CSV table of C-alpha atoms and ligand atoms in Angstrom, one decimal:
chain,number,residue,atom,x,y,z
A,21,MET,CA,52.4,-44.5,-15.2
A,22,PHE,CA,51.2,-47.6,-17.0
A,23,PHE,CA,52.6,-48.1,-20.5
A,24,ALA,CA,50.3,-49.6,-23.1
A,25,GLN,CA,51.4,-50.3,-26.6
A,26,VAL,CA,49.4,-51.5,-29.6
A,27,LEU,CA,50.9,-53.2,-32.6
A,28,THR,CA,48.5,-52.5,-35.5
A,29,LEU,CA,48.0,-51.8,-39.2
A,30,PHE,CA,45.3,-49.3,-38.2
A,31,PRO,CA,46.6,-46.9,-35.5
A,32,GLU,CA,43.8,-44.4,-36.5
A,33,PHE,CA,41.3,-46.9,-35.1
A,34,PHE,CA,42.2,-45.9,-31.6
A,35,ASP,CA,41.9,-42.1,-32.1
A,36,SER,CA,38.3,-41.7,-31.3
A,37,PRO,CA,37.8,-44.1,-28.3
A,38,LEU,CA,41.0,-42.8,-26.7
A,39,SER,CA,39.8,-39.2,-27.0
A,40,CYS,CA,36.5,-39.6,-25.0
A,41,SER,CA,35.5,-39.9,-21.4
A,42,ILE,CA,37.6,-42.0,-19.0
A,43,PRO,CA,40.5,-43.0,-21.4
A,44,LYS,CA,40.9,-39.4,-22.5
A,45,ARG,CA,41.1,-38.2,-18.9
A,46,ALA,CA,43.5,-41.0,-17.8
A,47,ILE,CA,45.9,-40.1,-20.7
A,48,ALA,CA,45.6,-36.4,-19.9
A,49,ASP,CA,46.3,-37.0,-16.2
A,50,GLY,CA,49.3,-39.2,-16.9
A,51,ALA,CA,47.9,-42.4,-15.5
A,52,VAL,CA,48.5,-44.2,-18.8
A,53,SER,CA,50.2,-43.7,-22.1
A,54,VAL,CA,49.0,-45.6,-25.1
A,55,ASP,CA,51.5,-45.8,-28.0
A,56,CYS,CA,50.6,-47.3,-31.3
A,57,ILE,CA,53.3,-49.0,-33.4
A,58,GLN,CA,52.5,-49.3,-37.1
A,59,ILE,CA,53.4,-52.9,-38.1
A,60,ARG,CA,53.8,-51.9,-41.8
A,61,ASP,CA,56.8,-49.7,-40.8
A,62,PHE,CA,58.7,-53.0,-40.2
A,63,ALA,CA,57.8,-54.5,-43.6
A,64,THR,CA,60.6,-54.6,-46.2
A,65,GLY,CA,60.5,-54.6,-50.0
A,66,LYS,CA,59.1,-52.2,-52.5
A,67,HIS,CA,55.4,-52.7,-51.5
A,68,GLN,CA,55.9,-53.1,-47.7
A,69,ASN,CA,53.7,-56.2,-47.8
A,70,VAL,CA,52.5,-57.4,-44.4
A,71,ASP,CA,50.4,-60.3,-45.6
A,72,ASP,CA,50.9,-63.3,-47.8
A,73,ALA,CA,49.0,-66.4,-49.0
A,74,PRO,CA,48.9,-69.4,-46.8
A,75,TYR,CA,51.1,-72.5,-47.5
A,76,GLY,CA,48.9,-75.4,-48.4
A,77,GLY,CA,46.3,-73.2,-50.0
A,78,GLY,CA,43.0,-71.9,-48.6
A,79,PRO,CA,41.1,-68.6,-48.6
A,80,GLY,CA,42.5,-65.2,-47.5
A,81,MET,CA,45.9,-64.0,-46.5
A,82,LEU,CA,48.0,-64.2,-43.3
A,83,MET,CA,50.0,-61.6,-41.3
A,84,LYS,CA,53.7,-62.3,-42.3
A,85,VAL,CA,56.1,-63.4,-39.6
A,86,GLU,CA,59.0,-60.9,-40.4
A,87,PRO,CA,57.3,-57.5,-40.0
A,88,VAL,CA,55.2,-58.7,-37.0
A,89,VAL,CA,58.3,-60.1,-35.2
A,90,ALA,CA,60.3,-56.9,-35.9
A,91,ALA,CA,57.4,-54.8,-34.6
A,92,ILE,CA,57.3,-57.0,-31.4
A,93,ALA,CA,61.1,-56.4,-31.0
A,94,GLU,CA,60.6,-52.7,-31.3
A,95,ALA,CA,57.9,-52.8,-28.6
A,96,ARG,CA,60.2,-54.8,-26.3
A,97,LYS,CA,63.0,-52.3,-27.0
A,98,ARG,CA,60.7,-49.3,-26.0
A,99,GLN,CA,59.3,-51.1,-22.9
A,100,PRO,CA,61.8,-53.9,-21.9
A,101,ASN,CA,59.4,-55.4,-19.3
A,102,THR,CA,56.3,-55.3,-21.5
A,103,HIS,CA,54.0,-58.3,-21.6
A,104,VAL,CA,53.2,-59.0,-25.2
A,105,VAL,CA,49.6,-60.2,-25.9
A,106,MET,CA,48.5,-61.6,-29.2
A,107,LEU,CA,44.8,-61.0,-29.8
A,108,THR,CA,43.3,-64.1,-31.4
A,109,PRO,CA,40.0,-66.0,-31.2
A,110,THR,CA,41.9,-69.1,-30.3
A,111,GLY,CA,43.5,-67.6,-27.1
A,112,ASN,CA,42.6,-67.7,-23.5
A,113,LYS,CA,39.4,-65.7,-22.6
A,114,PHE,CA,39.8,-62.1,-21.5
A,115,THR,CA,38.2,-61.6,-18.0
A,116,GLN,CA,38.1,-58.9,-15.3
A,117,ALA,CA,40.7,-61.0,-13.5
A,118,LYS,CA,43.0,-60.7,-16.5
A,119,ALA,CA,42.5,-56.9,-16.6
A,120,LEU,CA,43.5,-56.7,-12.9
A,121,GLU,CA,46.5,-59.0,-13.6
A,122,TYR,CA,47.7,-56.8,-16.5
A,123,ILE,CA,47.6,-53.5,-14.6
A,124,GLU,CA,50.0,-55.0,-12.1
A,125,LYS,CA,52.6,-55.1,-14.9
A,126,ASP,CA,54.8,-52.2,-16.0
A,127,SER,CA,53.5,-52.4,-19.5
A,128,VAL,CA,51.3,-54.5,-21.8
A,129,THR,CA,51.6,-54.6,-25.6
A,130,LEU,CA,48.6,-55.7,-27.6
A,131,LEU,CA,49.2,-57.3,-31.0
A,132,CYS,CA,46.3,-56.9,-33.5
A,133,GLY,CA,45.8,-59.3,-36.3
A,134,ARG,CA,44.0,-58.8,-39.6
A,135,TYR,CA,43.1,-61.0,-42.6
A,136,GLU,CA,42.9,-64.7,-41.7
A,137,GLY,CA,45.2,-64.2,-38.7
A,138,PHE,CA,48.9,-64.7,-38.0
A,139,ASP,CA,51.6,-67.0,-39.3
A,140,GLU,CA,51.7,-69.5,-36.4
A,141,ARG,CA,55.4,-69.0,-35.9
A,142,ILE,CA,54.7,-65.6,-34.4
A,143,VAL,CA,53.2,-67.3,-31.3
A,144,ASP,CA,56.9,-68.0,-30.2
A,145,TYR,CA,57.5,-64.3,-29.8
A,146,VAL,CA,54.6,-63.3,-27.6
A,147,ASP,CA,53.9,-64.0,-23.9
A,148,GLU,CA,50.2,-64.8,-24.2
A,149,GLU,CA,47.4,-65.4,-26.7
A,150,LEU,CA,44.1,-63.7,-25.7
A,151,SER,CA,40.6,-63.9,-27.0
A,152,LEU,CA,37.8,-61.5,-26.3
A,153,GLY,CA,35.2,-64.3,-26.7
A,154,ASP,CA,33.9,-67.0,-29.0
A,155,TYR,CA,33.2,-64.9,-32.1
A,156,VAL,CA,35.3,-63.7,-34.9
A,157,LEU,CA,36.1,-60.0,-35.4
A,158,SER,CA,37.5,-58.6,-38.6
A,159,GLY,CA,40.6,-57.4,-36.8
A,160,GLY,CA,42.4,-57.3,-33.4
A,161,GLU,CA,41.8,-53.6,-32.9
A,162,PRO,CA,38.3,-53.7,-31.4
A,163,ALA,CA,39.5,-56.5,-29.1
A,164,ALA,CA,42.6,-54.4,-28.1
A,165,MET,CA,40.4,-51.4,-27.4
A,166,CYS,CA,38.2,-53.4,-25.1
A,167,VAL,CA,41.3,-54.7,-23.2
A,168,LEU,CA,42.7,-51.1,-23.0
A,169,ASP,CA,39.4,-49.7,-21.7
A,170,ALA,CA,39.0,-52.4,-19.1
A,171,MET,CA,42.6,-51.9,-17.9
A,172,ILE,CA,42.5,-48.1,-17.9
A,173,ARG,CA,39.4,-47.8,-15.7
A,174,LEU,CA,41.2,-50.0,-13.1
A,175,LEU,CA,44.3,-47.9,-12.8
A,176,PRO,CA,44.7,-45.9,-9.6
A,177,ASP,CA,42.9,-42.6,-9.4
A,178,VAL,CA,41.3,-43.0,-12.9
A,179,LEU,CA,37.7,-43.4,-11.7
A,180,GLY,CA,36.0,-40.5,-9.9
A,181,SER,CA,35.1,-42.9,-7.1
A,182,PRO,CA,37.6,-45.7,-6.3
A,183,GLU,CA,34.8,-47.7,-4.9
A,184,SER,CA,33.2,-48.0,-8.4
A,185,ALA,CA,35.7,-50.5,-9.7
A,186,VAL,CA,35.5,-52.6,-6.5
A,187,LEU,CA,31.8,-52.8,-6.7
A,188,ASP,CA,31.7,-53.7,-10.5
A,189,SER,CA,30.6,-57.1,-11.7
A,190,PHE,CA,33.2,-59.9,-11.7
A,191,THR,CA,35.4,-58.2,-9.1
A,192,GLU,CA,34.4,-59.8,-5.8
A,193,ASP,CA,34.2,-63.6,-6.1
A,194,GLY,CA,33.0,-63.2,-9.7
A,195,MET,CA,29.7,-61.7,-8.4
A,196,LEU,CA,27.6,-59.6,-10.7
A,197,ASP,CA,26.7,-56.0,-9.9
A,198,TRP,CA,23.2,-55.4,-8.3
A,199,PRO,CA,20.4,-53.5,-10.2
A,200,HIS,CA,20.6,-49.7,-10.1
A,201,TYR,CA,17.8,-47.1,-10.4
A,202,THR,CA,17.7,-43.3,-10.8
A,203,ARG,CA,14.9,-40.8,-11.3
A,204,PRO,CA,12.0,-40.8,-12.1
A,205,GLU,CA,10.6,-42.9,-9.3
A,206,VAL,CA,8.0,-44.4,-11.7
A,207,PHE,CA,8.5,-44.9,-15.4
A,208,ASP,CA,5.8,-46.5,-17.7
A,209,GLY,CA,4.2,-48.0,-14.6
A,210,LYS,CA,7.5,-49.5,-13.4
A,211,ALA,CA,8.4,-48.3,-9.9
A,212,VAL,CA,11.8,-48.2,-8.2
A,213,PRO,CA,11.9,-50.9,-5.5
A,214,LYS,CA,10.6,-49.4,-2.3
A,215,VAL,CA,13.5,-50.4,-0.2
A,216,LEU,CA,15.8,-48.0,-2.1
A,217,LEU,CA,13.6,-45.1,-1.0
A,218,SER,CA,13.5,-46.1,2.6
A,219,GLY,CA,16.6,-44.4,3.8
A,220,ASP,CA,17.5,-47.5,5.8
A,221,HIS,CA,21.1,-48.1,4.7
A,222,ALA,CA,21.4,-51.6,6.3
A,223,LYS,CA,18.3,-52.7,4.6
A,224,ILE,CA,19.4,-51.2,1.2
A,225,GLN,CA,22.7,-53.0,1.5
A,226,ALA,CA,21.1,-56.3,2.3
A,227,TRP,CA,18.7,-56.0,-0.6
A,228,ARG,CA,21.5,-55.1,-3.0
A,229,GLU,CA,23.6,-58.0,-1.9
A,230,GLU,CA,20.7,-60.4,-2.2
A,231,GLN,CA,19.9,-59.1,-5.7
A,232,ALA,CA,23.6,-59.5,-6.8
A,233,ARG,CA,23.5,-63.1,-5.4
A,234,LEU,CA,20.3,-64.0,-7.3
A,235,ARG,CA,21.6,-62.4,-10.5
A,236,SER,CA,24.9,-64.3,-10.3
A,237,LEU,CA,23.1,-67.6,-9.6
A,238,LYS,CA,20.7,-67.0,-12.5
A,239,ARG,CA,23.6,-66.3,-14.8
A,240,LYS,CA,25.5,-69.4,-13.7
A,241,ALA,CA,22.4,-71.5,-14.2
A,242,SER,CA,21.9,-70.2,-17.8
A,243,LYS,CA,25.4,-71.1,-18.8
B,5,SAM,N1,41.0,-67.1,-39.0
B,5,SAM,C1,40.9,-66.7,-37.7
B,5,SAM,C2,40.1,-67.7,-36.9
B,5,SAM,O1,39.1,-68.2,-37.4
B,5,SAM,O2,40.5,-68.0,-35.7
B,5,SAM,C3,40.2,-65.4,-37.6
B,5,SAM,C4,41.0,-64.2,-38.0
B,5,SAM,S1,40.2,-62.7,-37.7
B,5,SAM,C5,39.3,-62.5,-39.2
B,5,SAM,C6,41.5,-61.5,-37.9
B,5,SAM,C7,42.1,-61.0,-36.6
B,5,SAM,O3,41.1,-60.4,-35.8
B,5,SAM,C8,42.7,-62.0,-35.7
B,5,SAM,O4,44.0,-62.3,-36.1
B,5,SAM,C9,42.7,-61.4,-34.3
B,5,SAM,O5,43.8,-60.5,-34.1
B,5,SAM,C10,41.4,-60.6,-34.4
B,5,SAM,N2,40.3,-61.3,-33.7
B,5,SAM,C11,39.2,-61.8,-34.3
B,5,SAM,N3,38.3,-62.3,-33.4
B,5,SAM,C12,38.9,-62.1,-32.2
B,5,SAM,C13,38.6,-62.5,-30.9
B,5,SAM,N4,37.4,-63.1,-30.6
B,5,SAM,N5,39.4,-62.1,-29.9
B,5,SAM,C14,40.6,-61.5,-30.1
B,5,SAM,N6,41.0,-61.1,-31.4
B,5,SAM,C15,40.2,-61.4,-32.4
């Protein structure tokens, strides 16, 4: 079993996405366990504050170092080999290759920020800083859910057809997936490419590979 942990102020955020479709089945089948650890449980003081104003001034609040580091320590106690990932727009970009790398580990712990982000000293207690992309979310939870979903579908026996994940975009040499069609044969004057109806498997495969190659080239050129 793969052990995923999430350090968050909003564990309830994960209830719905983890109770549908592939993640739900993967959890039920014992391929993965996802445990949320509430960061606020590690805050001390009467008000259990997890945020404070930045030194030097400026807008917003920051995640405080003490409760976050204590929550990371708890995650490492529960899963001693866990790889702790801080979600931050300033981190390395998340890719399919990263998802494949993560599922080779025993456990991954995803640390979700809120407010204006983390006290910088927290970086010394994590193994990696990871960004979902060049945009700013209001919290790490949506980013963590994307990472969880991308990992879960790659775990052994989670997808109905093991071939699906191998044929997905970004898996083989970073190639994109080819175009797919299902019924009806014609929609709004747009017909399914004839080759797909030919029954000639070699021709179909050649067409698909060519389409994937063209798509990948087009994407590269538009970057
Ligand atoms: N002040 C930060 C900045 O500009 O880099 C943004 C903080 S953001 C409002 C609050 C939290 O959302 C971050 O600490 C992080 O956990 C999460 N977050 C926002 N955008 C993200 C992204 N692109 N990838 C991963 N996490 C992100």
